[in-house]
XYZ file of C-alpha atoms in Angstrom:
408
model
C 108.133 107.929 132.824
C 104.796 106.730 131.370
C 104.414 105.700 127.800
C 102.809 108.836 125.589
C 99.969 107.849 123.754
C 99.373 107.695 120.170
C 96.521 109.435 118.831
C 94.967 108.850 115.232
C 92.970 111.712 113.456
C 90.512 111.129 110.701
C 88.624 114.002 109.040
C 88.645 115.178 105.428
C 89.339 118.842 106.722
C 92.961 119.519 106.632
C 92.323 122.969 108.998
C 90.576 120.582 111.454
C 93.648 118.122 111.111
C 95.713 120.929 112.065
C 94.003 122.562 114.775
C 93.529 118.760 116.647
C 97.181 118.234 116.172
C 98.144 121.224 117.730
C 95.865 120.784 120.583
C 97.135 117.521 121.220
C 100.765 118.530 121.024
C 100.006 120.891 124.160
C 98.880 117.504 126.197
C 101.749 115.728 128.024
C 100.446 112.262 127.885
C 100.042 112.267 124.283
C 102.694 111.472 121.587
C 103.635 115.013 120.153
C 103.183 113.563 116.173
C 99.634 112.301 115.800
C 98.808 110.086 113.111
C 96.566 111.982 110.730
C 94.314 110.579 107.903
C 92.410 112.543 105.296
C 89.796 109.314 104.580
C 88.649 106.239 106.090
C 91.033 103.852 103.884
C 94.117 105.801 105.103
C 92.779 105.812 108.746
C 92.136 101.863 108.621
C 95.689 101.351 107.256
C 97.289 103.409 110.053
C 95.571 101.729 112.936
C 96.284 98.351 111.246
C 99.711 99.444 111.082
C 100.423 101.679 114.156
C 97.966 100.626 116.620
C 96.789 103.925 118.181
C 95.356 104.092 121.559
C 93.115 106.535 120.357
C 91.104 107.574 117.167
C 89.255 110.687 116.834
C 87.043 110.293 113.933
C 84.591 113.330 112.535
C 80.860 112.512 112.092
C 78.735 114.133 109.451
C 75.146 114.021 109.012
C 75.823 110.691 106.820
C 76.944 108.724 109.705
C 77.486 105.369 107.437
C 80.962 105.839 106.723
C 82.012 106.864 110.035
C 79.992 103.914 111.425
C 81.553 101.366 109.318
C 85.006 102.853 109.874
C 84.375 102.387 113.533
C 83.584 98.647 112.954
C 86.532 98.226 110.914
C 88.806 99.747 113.565
C 87.545 97.324 116.332
C 88.498 94.566 114.118
C 91.807 95.443 113.200
C 92.852 97.627 116.005
C 91.040 96.290 119.114
C 93.304 98.205 121.478
C 92.160 101.489 119.742
C 89.150 103.425 121.227
C 87.225 105.172 119.061
C 85.738 108.656 119.797
C 83.307 110.840 117.264
C 83.868 114.545 116.692
C 80.663 116.120 116.388
C 80.671 120.062 114.776
C 77.699 122.105 114.847
C 76.610 121.273 111.322
C 76.256 117.653 112.472
C 73.175 119.047 114.905
C 71.841 121.078 112.504
C 71.586 118.564 109.704
C 71.058 115.637 111.471
C 67.563 114.352 111.289
C 67.275 112.576 114.551
C 70.456 113.338 116.591
C 69.838 110.778 119.209
C 68.966 107.887 116.655
C 72.324 108.893 115.028
C 74.359 108.737 118.303
C 72.806 105.238 119.535
C 73.609 104.055 116.145
C 77.211 105.397 116.474
C 77.613 103.805 119.595
C 76.519 100.232 118.488
C 78.819 100.579 115.698
C 81.996 101.283 117.943
C 82.278 104.721 119.187
C 82.962 104.957 122.596
C 82.272 108.732 123.243
C 81.926 111.751 121.466
C 83.486 115.297 121.559
C 82.052 118.578 120.484
C 83.695 121.143 118.342
C 85.322 123.034 119.382
C 87.368 120.803 121.601
C 89.036 122.290 124.582
C 92.534 121.164 125.982
C 90.806 120.099 129.544
C 87.873 118.203 127.757
C 90.485 116.284 125.859
C 92.775 115.429 128.741
C 89.777 114.187 130.619
C 88.600 112.153 127.738
C 91.999 110.356 127.327
C 92.498 109.897 131.183
C 88.960 107.843 131.566
C 89.275 106.018 128.230
C 92.811 104.988 128.938
C 91.639 103.683 132.464
C 88.736 102.029 131.191
C 91.405 99.904 128.684
C 93.514 99.023 131.180
C 90.470 97.234 133.226
C 88.759 95.383 130.089
C 91.626 94.739 127.314
C 89.793 93.432 124.376
C 89.874 89.836 122.866
C 88.852 89.118 119.594
C 88.977 86.125 117.306
C 90.988 85.744 114.012
C 89.596 86.235 110.785
C 90.782 83.622 108.332
C 90.045 84.212 104.462
C 90.589 81.953 101.653
C 90.610 83.996 98.182
C 91.426 83.249 94.699
C 90.651 84.922 91.420
C 89.645 81.668 89.717
C 87.006 79.395 90.265
C 87.166 75.610 90.408
C 90.231 75.459 92.321
C 88.658 73.786 95.380
C 88.697 76.968 97.448
C 85.148 76.295 98.861
C 86.065 73.021 99.864
C 89.124 73.756 101.755
C 87.419 76.534 103.247
C 84.694 74.156 104.600
C 86.677 71.499 105.533
C 89.481 73.762 107.720
C 86.496 75.315 109.257
C 85.105 71.835 110.296
C 87.976 70.704 111.323
C 88.814 73.466 113.745
C 84.975 73.254 115.350
C 85.867 69.673 116.274
C 88.874 71.002 118.307
C 86.717 74.179 119.231
C 82.755 73.092 119.245
C 80.749 76.356 118.839
C 83.726 78.674 118.779
C 84.090 78.555 115.055
C 81.951 80.640 112.581
C 82.141 79.934 108.808
C 80.870 82.842 106.314
C 79.878 81.968 103.106
C 81.043 85.417 101.587
C 80.756 83.596 98.140
C 77.626 85.551 97.595
C 76.577 84.673 94.031
C 77.370 81.042 94.098
C 77.641 79.760 97.863
C 78.001 75.966 98.410
C 79.070 75.923 101.677
C 75.498 74.655 103.126
C 75.725 71.906 100.353
C 79.101 70.597 101.203
C 77.796 70.406 104.714
C 74.492 68.641 104.050
C 72.736 71.682 105.711
C 69.482 73.284 104.867
C 69.851 76.776 106.415
C 66.645 78.557 107.013
C 68.391 82.040 107.223
C 71.515 83.716 105.016
C 73.361 86.696 104.586
C 70.251 88.068 103.213
C 68.517 88.250 106.533
C 71.582 89.745 108.110
C 70.941 92.615 105.579
C 67.354 92.820 106.422
C 68.102 92.948 110.304
C 71.203 95.109 109.749
C 69.859 97.881 112.123
C 69.531 95.764 114.869
C 71.918 93.072 114.373
C 74.134 92.194 117.749
C 75.954 89.512 118.805
C 73.152 87.405 119.915
C 71.067 87.821 116.630
C 73.938 86.685 114.713
C 74.364 83.316 116.311
C 70.571 83.118 115.835
C 70.931 83.513 111.897
C 73.407 80.912 112.046
C 72.785 76.957 111.175
C 74.802 74.595 113.353
C 76.816 71.626 111.804
C 77.258 68.219 114.089
C 80.806 69.323 114.047
C 80.153 72.056 116.351
C 80.590 74.446 113.520
C 78.425 77.699 112.836
C 77.341 78.421 109.466
C 76.453 81.927 108.214
C 75.099 80.687 104.974
C 75.396 82.678 101.354
C 72.308 84.074 100.047
C 69.865 81.623 98.119
C 70.440 83.327 94.507
C 72.037 86.295 92.854
C 69.140 88.694 93.152
C 69.273 88.118 96.906
C 73.058 88.323 97.050
C 72.735 92.302 95.639
C 71.258 93.250 98.994
C 74.381 91.802 100.772
C 76.873 94.921 100.974
C 80.393 95.563 102.244
C 79.324 97.367 105.125
C 76.973 94.327 105.943
C 79.987 91.793 105.697
C 82.215 94.393 107.879
C 79.565 94.380 110.510
C 79.247 90.617 110.296
C 82.900 90.030 110.879
C 83.151 92.725 113.631
C 80.442 91.026 115.799
C 81.759 87.659 114.483
C 85.243 88.220 116.241
C 83.546 89.468 119.510
C 81.593 86.197 119.644
C 83.844 83.474 118.216
C 87.467 82.409 118.346
C 87.747 81.584 114.688
C 85.951 83.435 111.570
C 86.538 81.245 108.578
C 85.515 82.999 105.222
C 84.852 81.475 101.860
C 85.106 84.437 99.147
C 83.742 84.900 95.567
C 86.624 84.480 93.002
C 86.251 88.095 92.046
C 88.113 90.723 93.431
C 85.962 93.694 94.338
C 84.675 96.137 96.791
C 83.403 93.089 98.891
C 86.686 91.236 99.040
C 88.722 94.307 99.821
C 86.333 95.037 102.831
C 86.857 91.455 104.072
C 90.633 91.702 103.602
C 90.464 94.953 105.507
C 89.456 92.715 108.607
C 91.188 89.429 107.455
C 94.242 87.954 110.077
C 95.252 85.881 107.525
C 94.624 85.114 103.820
C 95.109 81.843 102.051
C 95.407 82.393 98.183
C 94.206 79.039 96.833
C 95.635 77.996 93.490
C 96.707 74.788 91.735
C 99.840 73.934 89.784
C 98.376 74.787 86.598
C 100.132 77.661 84.521
C 97.066 79.680 83.781
C 95.977 79.481 87.293
C 99.276 80.377 88.969
C 99.528 83.456 86.553
C 96.070 84.346 87.975
C 97.543 83.633 91.487
C 100.764 85.742 91.015
C 98.512 88.783 89.548
C 96.360 88.410 93.133
C 99.798 88.437 94.837
C 100.619 91.681 93.501
C 97.399 93.039 93.801
C 97.398 92.695 97.458
C 101.053 94.398 97.774
C 99.612 97.429 95.719
C 96.634 97.430 98.602
C 99.318 97.359 101.240
C 97.780 94.162 102.627
C 100.726 92.747 104.981
C 102.811 89.876 103.001
C 103.311 88.105 106.332
C 99.608 87.776 106.531
C 99.338 85.729 103.371
C 99.807 82.215 102.757
C 99.817 80.214 99.577
C 98.441 77.028 99.234
C 98.668 74.521 96.129
C 95.535 72.609 96.277
C 94.935 69.157 94.525
C 98.589 68.943 93.916
C 99.454 65.683 92.070
C 102.986 64.253 91.518
C 103.021 63.361 87.670
C 105.813 63.654 85.008
C 105.589 66.579 83.325
C 103.987 68.782 86.067
C 105.243 71.948 87.896
C 107.501 71.154 90.801
C 107.457 73.521 93.909
C 110.317 75.522 92.929
C 108.854 75.866 89.534
C 105.385 77.027 91.227
C 107.586 79.503 93.354
C 109.125 81.165 90.489
C 105.963 81.481 88.707
C 104.163 83.365 91.276
C 107.275 85.257 92.879
C 107.181 83.978 96.367
C 107.446 80.677 98.288
C 104.801 77.943 98.849
C 103.378 77.816 102.176
C 101.102 74.596 101.884
C 100.550 71.388 99.442
C 97.612 69.750 99.720
C 97.436 66.570 97.884
C 94.740 65.386 95.097
C 92.966 62.709 97.104
C 89.301 61.586 95.665
C 88.016 61.139 99.046
C 87.686 64.838 98.991
C 85.576 64.566 95.993
C 83.387 61.822 97.332
C 82.856 63.457 100.885
C 81.780 66.738 98.998
C 79.249 64.793 96.910
C 77.964 63.093 100.415
C 77.854 66.745 101.871
C 80.394 65.518 104.561
C 83.501 67.074 105.852
C 86.354 64.866 105.292
C 87.379 64.498 108.725
C 84.404 62.544 109.024
C 84.680 60.315 105.869
C 88.467 59.679 105.445
C 90.939 58.064 108.201
C 93.417 60.155 109.794
C 96.597 58.611 108.111
C 95.485 59.708 104.714
C 97.703 62.502 103.344
C 95.299 65.056 103.065
C 93.838 64.727 106.357
C 97.223 65.062 107.870
C 98.131 68.390 105.973
C 94.933 69.797 106.684
C 95.500 69.026 110.418
C 98.968 70.806 110.147
C 97.071 73.745 108.653
C 94.470 73.861 111.321
C 97.548 73.398 113.780
C 98.561 76.957 112.148
C 95.476 78.614 112.701
C 95.441 77.573 116.408
C 98.845 78.921 116.671
C 97.420 82.336 115.449
C 94.557 82.582 117.960
C 97.164 81.785 120.710
C 95.844 78.546 121.234
C 98.162 75.404 121.975
C 98.050 72.888 119.228
C 95.743 70.047 120.173
C 97.645 67.241 118.712
C 101.018 68.236 120.034
C 102.866 67.574 116.550
C 105.752 69.974 115.298
C 104.210 72.029 112.747
C 105.802 70.638 109.323
C 104.284 72.782 106.119
C 105.472 70.458 103.722
C 105.451 66.677 104.471
C 108.505 64.732 102.969
C 106.379 63.410 100.359
C 105.903 66.778 98.685
C 109.487 67.961 99.182
C 110.670 66.184 96.001
C 108.570 66.965 93.088
C 109.013 66.618 89.384
C 110.372 69.776 87.536
C 108.935 70.750 84.079
C 110.431 68.118 81.649
C 111.424 65.346 84.210
């Protein structure tokens, strides 16, 4: 007996959800209890956690929200086929039906159903799309976002160095997105002078595809591709969460690794980035006010239902000094264990001032580079690549396992 297919229905209309549910119940190849969402956010979360084979999304004359959802669905649930449902009002109100349908196809819709939907039409669609999915399984890259709700913790330096280290292993397969829109520094940390930025992506949004996305990046000698932040805060206002969603969705189809540096403010853009994030790294320091902010950020992610096993905490610039917080104290302050401890190393500062990633500046035996290499090993494991150095993953090296507690 073949496995029954799970279907997700996304529409604000309760009556339409009920009608489609009853229709799907009469189809043998479909699970008897389809997933139902009244808005895009709920639909995205159901897709992330339940991975349905098919998503039916109602399209209105304003197709932008549905197109954004289609892009997000293709990123968080790549095996989900997205189909648009067109009601008669769509054709009556749409100024250019063909243009809207083409844009919807580009955003990730695979097909369309006209309302009212017949059982035979729906059965044929499910049979055809299921066959196409078996022939061409999706293989997408992973998104690694470095986040913090406080500036000055070394988040940008860490994301740039992690991306450069990945690119050294996988040249031209790593994209660094500088989504710290108001004050992006990735280009300067790599000593690059990009001729295009995310502002150009916003300008080309309607014709953006994988080829154009790659053309808008600047290549570093390590093999890293950088999509730079806007040149100033005024240009940054043109970059919306929809544009970044489009960037990450296309990026996952083009690159194996997408590393994202974010602005230390939790806003709609950060939420949109997290919706497409495979693993989030919270970067903090062993200073009480900063740790309190990290604890608040962890709680906020819980409230947003971001999977806790997709979050890792990095203590950056750690110094083993008398009176400093030890690992157990830090874990108690933030309410969870610490995943990574990166030591303070003045060479990191020197490398940043020279616009060089640490992999080009310091010998491999220095502690910061050793821990960074292990972090990159773990990122490889997420994507499914074998670790290039063949070492056993040890998240906390011995020199960090005995740190002083308060008062020692």
